[in-house]
Coordinates of C-alpha atoms in Angstrom, one line a residue:
M451 CA -101.4 -81.7 -44.6
L452 CA -100.3 -84.3 -42.3
Q453 CA -96.8 -85.0 -41.3
T454 CA -96.2 -88.5 -40.5
V455 CA -93.7 -89.2 -37.8
W456 CA -92.5 -92.3 -36.9
V457 CA -91.9 -92.8 -33.3
S458 CA -90.1 -95.8 -31.3
S459 CA -88.7 -96.0 -27.8
P460 CA -85.0 -97.0 -27.6
G461 CA -86.0 -100.4 -26.2
S462 CA -88.0 -101.5 -29.0
W463 CA -85.0 -101.5 -31.2
A464 CA -83.4 -104.1 -28.8
L465 CA -83.8 -107.8 -29.4
Q466 CA -83.8 -110.1 -26.6
E467 CA -81.1 -112.4 -26.5
S468 CA -82.4 -116.1 -26.7
K469 CA -81.3 -119.1 -24.6
S470 CA -79.9 -120.9 -27.7
H471 CA -76.9 -118.6 -27.0
R472 CA -76.1 -121.1 -24.2
R473 CA -76.0 -124.0 -26.4
G474 CA -72.7 -125.0 -28.4
K475 CA -72.0 -123.6 -31.6
K476 CA -75.5 -122.6 -32.8
R477 CA -76.3 -119.3 -33.8
C478 CA -78.9 -117.2 -31.8
W479 CA -82.1 -116.1 -33.5
K480 CA -80.8 -112.6 -33.2
C481 CA -78.2 -113.6 -35.8
R482 CA -80.2 -115.2 -37.7
F483 CA -82.7 -112.2 -37.8
V484 CA -80.1 -109.7 -39.1
R485 CA -78.2 -112.0 -41.4
T486 CA -79.8 -110.8 -44.4
I487 CA -78.4 -107.2 -43.7
I488 CA -75.2 -107.8 -42.0
Q489 CA -73.5 -110.6 -40.9
H490 CA -73.7 -110.0 -37.1
P491 CA -72.1 -112.7 -35.4
C492 CA -73.1 -113.8 -31.4
R493 CA -71.1 -112.5 -28.3
R494 CA -69.3 -115.7 -28.3
H495 CA -67.9 -115.2 -31.5
A496 CA -67.1 -111.6 -31.1
S497 CA -64.0 -112.1 -28.8
K498 CA -62.3 -113.6 -31.6
R499 CA -62.6 -110.8 -34.0
S500 CA -60.0 -108.2 -34.2
R501 CA -60.9 -104.3 -33.5
K502 CA -61.0 -103.6 -37.2
E503 CA -63.8 -106.1 -38.0
R504 CA -65.6 -104.6 -34.8
M505 CA -65.1 -101.2 -36.1
L506 CA -66.3 -102.5 -39.2
R507 CA -69.4 -104.1 -38.1
K508 CA -70.2 -100.9 -36.4
I509 CA -70.1 -98.9 -39.3
Q510 CA -72.4 -101.6 -41.1
I511 CA -74.9 -101.4 -38.3
C512 CA -74.7 -97.6 -38.9
L513 CA -75.4 -97.6 -42.6
C514 CA -78.0 -99.9 -42.4
F515 CA -79.9 -97.6 -39.7
C516 CA -79.6 -94.7 -41.9
F517 CA -80.7 -96.8 -44.9
V518 CA -84.0 -97.5 -43.1
S519 CA -84.4 -94.0 -41.7
G520 CA -84.2 -92.6 -45.4
I521 CA -87.0 -95.3 -46.3
L522 CA -89.2 -94.2 -43.3
Y523 CA -88.4 -90.4 -44.3
E524 CA -89.6 -90.9 -47.9
I525 CA -92.7 -92.7 -46.7
S526 CA -93.6 -89.8 -44.5
L527 CA -93.1 -87.6 -47.2
L528 CA -95.3 -89.5 -49.7
S529 CA -97.9 -89.8 -46.9
S530 CA -97.9 -86.0 -46.5
S531 CA -98.3 -85.3 -50.1
V532 CA -101.1 -87.8 -50.4
F533 CA -103.0 -86.3 -47.1
S534 CA -102.4 -82.7 -48.7
Y535 CA -104.9 -83.4 -51.5
L536 CA -107.5 -85.1 -49.5
P537 CA -110.3 -82.6 -49.4
V538 CA -112.4 -83.8 -46.2
G539 CA -110.5 -83.7 -43.1
Q540 CA -112.4 -86.8 -41.5
H541 CA -110.3 -89.0 -43.5
Y542 CA -107.5 -88.2 -41.0
L543 CA -108.4 -86.0 -38.6
T544 CA -111.8 -84.7 -36.8
P545 CA -113.0 -81.1 -36.5
E546 CA -112.9 -81.4 -32.8
Q547 CA -109.2 -82.5 -32.9
V548 CA -108.3 -79.6 -35.3
L549 CA -110.4 -77.0 -33.6
N550 CA -108.9 -78.1 -29.9
L551 CA -105.7 -77.0 -31.0
G552 CA -106.9 -73.6 -30.6
K553 CA -107.0 -70.3 -32.5
S554 CA -108.9 -71.6 -35.6
I555 CA -110.1 -69.2 -38.4
I556 CA -113.5 -70.4 -39.0
F557 CA -115.5 -70.0 -42.6
L558 CA -118.9 -71.5 -43.0
E559 CA -120.6 -72.2 -46.4
T560 CA -124.2 -73.0 -45.4
T561 CA -125.4 -73.4 -49.0
E562 CA -125.2 -76.9 -50.8
R563 CA -123.0 -76.0 -53.2
L564 CA -119.6 -78.2 -53.5
E565 CA -117.4 -75.8 -55.5
P566 CA -116.4 -72.9 -53.5
P567 CA -116.3 -69.8 -56.1
P568 CA -113.2 -67.8 -56.6
L569 CA -113.8 -64.9 -53.6
V570 CA -114.2 -68.0 -51.3
S571 CA -111.1 -69.8 -52.4
C572 CA -109.2 -66.2 -52.1
S573 CA -110.8 -65.6 -48.5
V574 CA -109.7 -68.9 -47.3
E575 CA -106.3 -68.7 -49.1
S576 CA -105.6 -65.4 -47.7
A577 CA -106.2 -66.5 -44.3
A578 CA -104.0 -69.3 -44.3
R579 CA -101.3 -67.1 -46.0
I580 CA -101.8 -64.6 -43.1
Y581 CA -102.1 -66.9 -40.1
Q582 CA -99.6 -69.4 -40.9
D583 CA -99.6 -70.8 -37.5
R584 CA -103.1 -71.5 -37.1
P585 CA -105.6 -73.9 -38.3
I586 CA -107.9 -72.7 -41.2
I587 CA -111.2 -74.3 -41.5
L588 CA -113.7 -74.2 -44.0
F589 CA -117.1 -75.8 -43.0
M590 CA -119.6 -76.9 -45.9
R591 CA -123.2 -77.6 -45.4
G592 CA -123.1 -79.4 -48.5
L593 CA -120.4 -82.3 -47.6
N594 CA -121.3 -85.4 -45.6
N595 CA -119.5 -88.5 -44.6
E596 CA -121.0 -90.0 -48.0
T597 CA -119.5 -87.7 -50.0
A598 CA -116.8 -88.8 -52.7
L599 CA -114.3 -86.7 -52.9
D600 CA -110.8 -87.6 -54.0
M601 CA -107.8 -86.7 -55.7
N602 CA -109.7 -86.9 -58.8
T603 CA -112.3 -84.9 -58.0
S604 CA -113.7 -82.3 -60.5
Y605 CA -114.1 -79.8 -57.8
A606 CA -110.8 -77.9 -58.7
A607 CA -111.1 -75.5 -55.3
F608 CA -110.4 -78.5 -53.0
S609 CA -107.3 -79.2 -54.5
L610 CA -106.5 -75.8 -54.4
L611 CA -107.3 -75.0 -51.0
S612 CA -106.3 -78.4 -49.2
S613 CA -102.9 -78.1 -51.1
M614 CA -102.3 -75.5 -48.1
K615 CA -100.9 -77.2 -45.0
N616 CA -102.8 -75.3 -42.6
V617 CA -106.4 -75.5 -44.3
F618 CA -108.9 -78.2 -43.5
I619 CA -112.2 -78.6 -44.8
F620 CA -115.2 -80.3 -43.0
P621 CA -118.7 -81.2 -43.3
L622 CA -120.5 -78.8 -41.3
Q623 CA -123.2 -80.9 -39.1
M624 CA -125.3 -78.6 -37.4
E625 CA -126.9 -80.7 -35.1
T626 CA -123.5 -81.7 -33.6
V627 CA -122.6 -77.9 -33.5
F628 CA -125.5 -77.0 -31.4
Q629 CA -124.9 -79.9 -28.9
E630 CA -124.5 -78.2 -25.1
T631 CA -125.6 -74.8 -26.5
P632 CA -129.0 -73.1 -26.3
L633 CA -129.2 -73.1 -29.8
L634 CA -129.9 -76.8 -29.6
Q635 CA -133.6 -76.7 -28.7
W636 CA -133.8 -74.0 -31.3
Y637 CA -132.5 -76.2 -34.1
N638 CA -134.7 -79.0 -33.4
Q639 CA -138.1 -77.0 -33.6
V640 CA -137.0 -74.6 -36.2
V641 CA -138.3 -76.0 -39.8
P642 CA -135.7 -74.8 -42.3
E643 CA -137.9 -75.3 -45.3
Q644 CA -140.1 -72.6 -43.8
E645 CA -137.6 -70.0 -43.2
K646 CA -137.3 -67.0 -45.2
N647 CA -133.5 -66.4 -44.6
W648 CA -132.2 -70.0 -43.5
V649 CA -129.0 -69.6 -45.3
H650 CA -128.0 -66.3 -43.3
V651 CA -129.8 -67.5 -40.3
S652 CA -128.1 -71.0 -39.8
S653 CA -124.7 -69.5 -40.5
D654 CA -125.4 -66.7 -37.8
A655 CA -126.3 -69.7 -35.1
S656 CA -123.6 -72.0 -36.3
R657 CA -120.8 -69.4 -35.9
L658 CA -121.8 -68.6 -32.4
A659 CA -121.8 -72.1 -31.3
L660 CA -118.3 -72.9 -32.8
I661 CA -116.7 -69.7 -31.6
W662 CA -118.3 -70.3 -27.9
K663 CA -117.3 -74.0 -27.8
Y664 CA -114.0 -73.6 -29.2
G665 CA -112.6 -70.1 -29.5
G666 CA -110.7 -68.7 -32.3
I667 CA -111.9 -66.0 -35.1
Y668 CA -114.9 -66.6 -37.5
M669 CA -114.6 -64.8 -40.8
D670 CA -117.3 -64.5 -43.7
T671 CA -116.2 -66.0 -46.9
D672 CA -115.8 -62.7 -48.5
V673 CA -113.3 -61.0 -46.4
I674 CA -109.6 -61.1 -47.5
S675 CA -107.2 -61.0 -44.8
I676 CA -104.3 -58.6 -45.3
R677 CA -102.3 -58.7 -41.8
P678 CA -102.7 -60.3 -38.5
I679 CA -105.7 -59.1 -35.8
P680 CA -103.7 -58.6 -32.8
Q681 CA -106.9 -58.8 -30.6
Q682 CA -108.2 -61.7 -28.9
S683 CA -111.8 -60.8 -27.9
F684 CA -113.3 -58.3 -30.4
L685 CA -116.0 -57.1 -32.4
A686 CA -116.0 -55.3 -35.8
A687 CA -117.5 -52.1 -35.9
Q688 CA -119.5 -51.7 -39.4
K689 CA -120.0 -48.1 -38.6
S690 CA -120.3 -45.9 -35.4
R691 CA -122.4 -47.7 -32.9
F692 CA -123.4 -50.7 -35.0
S693 CA -121.3 -54.1 -35.0
S694 CA -121.0 -56.6 -37.7
N695 CA -121.2 -60.2 -37.1
G696 CA -119.3 -61.1 -40.6
I697 CA -116.1 -61.1 -38.4
F698 CA -115.3 -61.4 -34.9
G699 CA -113.1 -63.2 -32.1
F700 CA -113.3 -64.7 -28.7
P701 CA -111.5 -67.2 -26.4
A702 CA -113.5 -70.1 -26.0
R703 CA -116.5 -70.5 -23.3
H704 CA -116.6 -66.6 -23.3
K705 CA -119.8 -65.3 -21.7
F706 CA -120.5 -62.7 -24.2
V707 CA -120.6 -65.3 -27.0
W708 CA -123.0 -67.4 -24.7
D709 CA -125.3 -64.7 -23.9
C710 CA -125.8 -63.8 -27.7
M711 CA -127.0 -67.6 -28.3
E712 CA -129.5 -67.0 -25.5
N713 CA -130.8 -63.8 -27.1
F714 CA -130.7 -65.6 -30.3
V715 CA -133.3 -67.7 -29.3
L716 CA -135.2 -65.7 -26.9
K717 CA -135.5 -62.8 -29.8
Y718 CA -135.4 -65.2 -32.9
N719 CA -137.3 -63.7 -35.9
G720 CA -136.4 -65.5 -39.0
N721 CA -138.3 -63.1 -41.4
I722 CA -135.7 -60.0 -40.3
W723 CA -132.5 -60.0 -42.1
G724 CA -130.0 -59.4 -39.5
N725 CA -132.0 -60.0 -36.5
Q726 CA -129.7 -62.6 -35.3
G727 CA -126.6 -61.3 -37.0
P728 CA -125.2 -58.0 -37.0
F729 CA -128.3 -56.7 -35.1
L730 CA -128.0 -59.1 -32.2
M731 CA -124.3 -58.3 -32.0
T732 CA -125.0 -54.7 -31.6
R733 CA -127.9 -54.9 -29.1
M734 CA -125.8 -57.4 -26.9
L735 CA -123.0 -54.8 -27.3
K736 CA -125.1 -51.5 -26.2
T737 CA -126.2 -53.9 -22.8
L738 CA -122.8 -53.8 -21.7
C739 CA -121.6 -50.2 -22.5
N740 CA -122.5 -47.0 -24.0
L741 CA -121.5 -46.6 -27.7
T742 CA -119.9 -43.6 -29.1
D743 CA -119.0 -42.5 -32.6
F744 CA -115.4 -43.3 -33.6
R745 CA -113.1 -40.5 -34.2
G746 CA -109.9 -41.3 -36.5
T747 CA -108.7 -44.5 -36.5
E748 CA -108.9 -45.5 -32.6
D749 CA -110.6 -48.6 -31.5
H750 CA -112.9 -48.7 -28.7
S751 CA -113.0 -51.0 -25.5
C752 CA -116.2 -52.5 -23.7
Q753 CA -115.4 -54.3 -20.9
N754 CA -112.3 -56.2 -22.3
I755 CA -113.8 -56.6 -25.6
S756 CA -112.5 -54.5 -28.6
F757 CA -114.9 -52.7 -30.8
L758 CA -112.4 -52.2 -33.8
N759 CA -112.7 -49.2 -35.7
P760 CA -114.5 -49.5 -39.0
Q761 CA -111.6 -48.9 -41.0
R762 CA -110.2 -52.2 -39.8
F763 CA -112.3 -54.3 -42.2
Y764 CA -114.9 -51.9 -43.5
P765 CA -112.6 -49.0 -45.0
I766 CA -115.1 -49.2 -48.0
P767 CA -118.8 -49.1 -46.6
Y768 CA -121.6 -51.2 -48.1
P769 CA -123.2 -48.3 -50.1
A770 CA -119.8 -48.1 -52.1
W771 CA -119.5 -51.7 -52.3
S772 CA -119.1 -51.7 -56.3
R773 CA -115.8 -49.7 -55.8
Y774 CA -114.0 -53.0 -55.1
Y775 CA -114.7 -53.8 -58.9
Q776 CA -113.7 -50.9 -60.2
V777 CA -110.4 -49.3 -61.9
W778 CA -109.2 -47.0 -59.3
D779 CA -106.5 -44.2 -60.4
K780 CA -104.5 -44.7 -57.6
S781 CA -105.1 -47.9 -55.4
P782 CA -105.7 -47.4 -51.7
T783 CA -103.0 -48.7 -48.9
F784 CA -105.2 -49.8 -46.5
N785 CA -102.8 -49.3 -44.0
H786 CA -105.2 -49.2 -41.0
S787 CA -107.1 -52.3 -42.1
Y788 CA -106.7 -56.3 -40.8
A789 CA -108.9 -57.4 -43.7
L790 CA -111.6 -56.2 -46.2
H791 CA -115.1 -57.5 -46.4
L792 CA -116.3 -57.4 -50.2
W793 CA -119.7 -57.2 -49.4
N794 CA -120.8 -60.2 -51.5
F795 CA -124.4 -59.8 -50.0
M796 CA -124.7 -56.8 -52.2
N797 CA -123.3 -58.0 -55.2
R798 CA -126.5 -58.8 -56.6
N799 CA -125.2 -58.6 -60.1
R800 CA -122.9 -60.9 -59.7
K801 CA -119.5 -59.1 -60.4
V802 CA -116.5 -61.2 -60.5
V803 CA -112.8 -60.5 -60.6
E804 CA -111.8 -61.1 -64.3
A805 CA -108.1 -61.6 -65.4
G806 CA -106.6 -58.4 -66.6
S807 CA -109.4 -56.1 -65.6
N808 CA -107.2 -54.0 -63.4
T809 CA -109.7 -53.4 -60.6
L810 CA -109.0 -53.2 -57.1
A811 CA -110.8 -56.6 -56.8
E812 CA -108.1 -58.2 -58.8
K813 CA -105.3 -56.2 -57.3
L814 CA -106.4 -57.5 -53.9
Y815 CA -106.2 -61.3 -55.5
K816 CA -102.8 -61.1 -57.0
T817 CA -101.4 -59.6 -53.7
Y818 CA -103.2 -61.9 -51.0
C819 CA -104.4 -64.9 -52.8
P820 CA -102.0 -65.6 -55.5
T821 CA -102.9 -69.2 -56.0
T822 CA -106.6 -68.1 -56.4
Y823 CA -105.6 -65.4 -58.8
Q824 CA -103.2 -67.9 -60.9
D825 CA -106.3 -70.5 -61.2
L826 CA -108.6 -67.7 -62.4
I827 CA -105.9 -67.1 -65.2
Q828 CA -105.8 -70.6 -66.2
N829 CA -109.6 -70.7 -66.4
A830 CA -109.5 -67.8 -68.6
R831 CA -107.3 -69.2 -70.8
H832 CA -109.2 -72.4 -71.1
R833 CA -112.6 -70.6 -71.8
D834 CA -110.4 -68.7 -74.8
L835 CA -109.2 -71.8 -76.5
P836 CA -111.0 -72.7 -79.8
G837 CA -113.5 -75.7 -79.4
P838 CA -113.8 -78.5 -82.1
E839 CA -116.8 -76.6 -83.6
D840 CA -114.6 -73.7 -84.1
A841 CA -111.9 -75.4 -85.9

């Protein structure tokens, strides 16, 4: 993930001349230092050398420098290949260092699971491929500073995702995330064990705090990216006059996001699903402008906030979510979409993408997250292999 850069100032390569040069025929310490590499005479003796010998000496120095540079380059490649398989980002960069690069794409996993399922992997991979010049960050609640994950980890998805140069996986430390926001007091008072929808509520809060602090785009882990989003400040319409919070983007310190956090605390009700999520975004947007129905594929604008057409992310509405797992006679092109939300919350029967099923979801995997798809194929082959008991 990281490229090791070796930097040195020109002066650092120059060895200071010792006073021993002034003493008789003794060689200076500079000459002794490099004699194992090349025969580098002192300046006193250099005048006795022929022009040919001086030229040869320069060539030797150049070759030596190239040799050392080659070694350093190989070390940098080795370092990069090692870092690329480390799944936990705090080993080399902190979340703040990555987030401060700007324009991050942020995903959240607020359950305790440590093995991202294929849909999560596909969402992160597709974003990494579409936004190759931006950091893609997966925050996971199940990770912590003591979690032992290395190159021999049994969590296959970590190796798959961390092999992508712009993907970072960090622990989700909510108390740190909520610092300097209206959400900190709420977090210190709430009792997670007594919250009916804590996984969703904590995710709703975390995404607001992260986008307010650092800016960028938040995406749910069931969103497959298919082309870049051109807008910087936007909300995604799930339907006319109703906003989703499954994907949105703002610059850092945007007032709308701050107002959302204040409303989150003021009207908190964890027993109502979505009250701190899409209903929050919708009621806050309505305080700014009069929402109207969408016609065609146009987007709306509300005080410099783009309210994007449902076709951008929800061309298949939630009542028809299962169509992603069906075989289509002719697959849709999604020409007006930036990403596709697969409605995993509705998927209570846990439909999954199966290799060879020819479903719409399988075709999306093949196109937008091919590495995840290849992993699916390999796992399917592994399951089909006969075990010792079948021999």
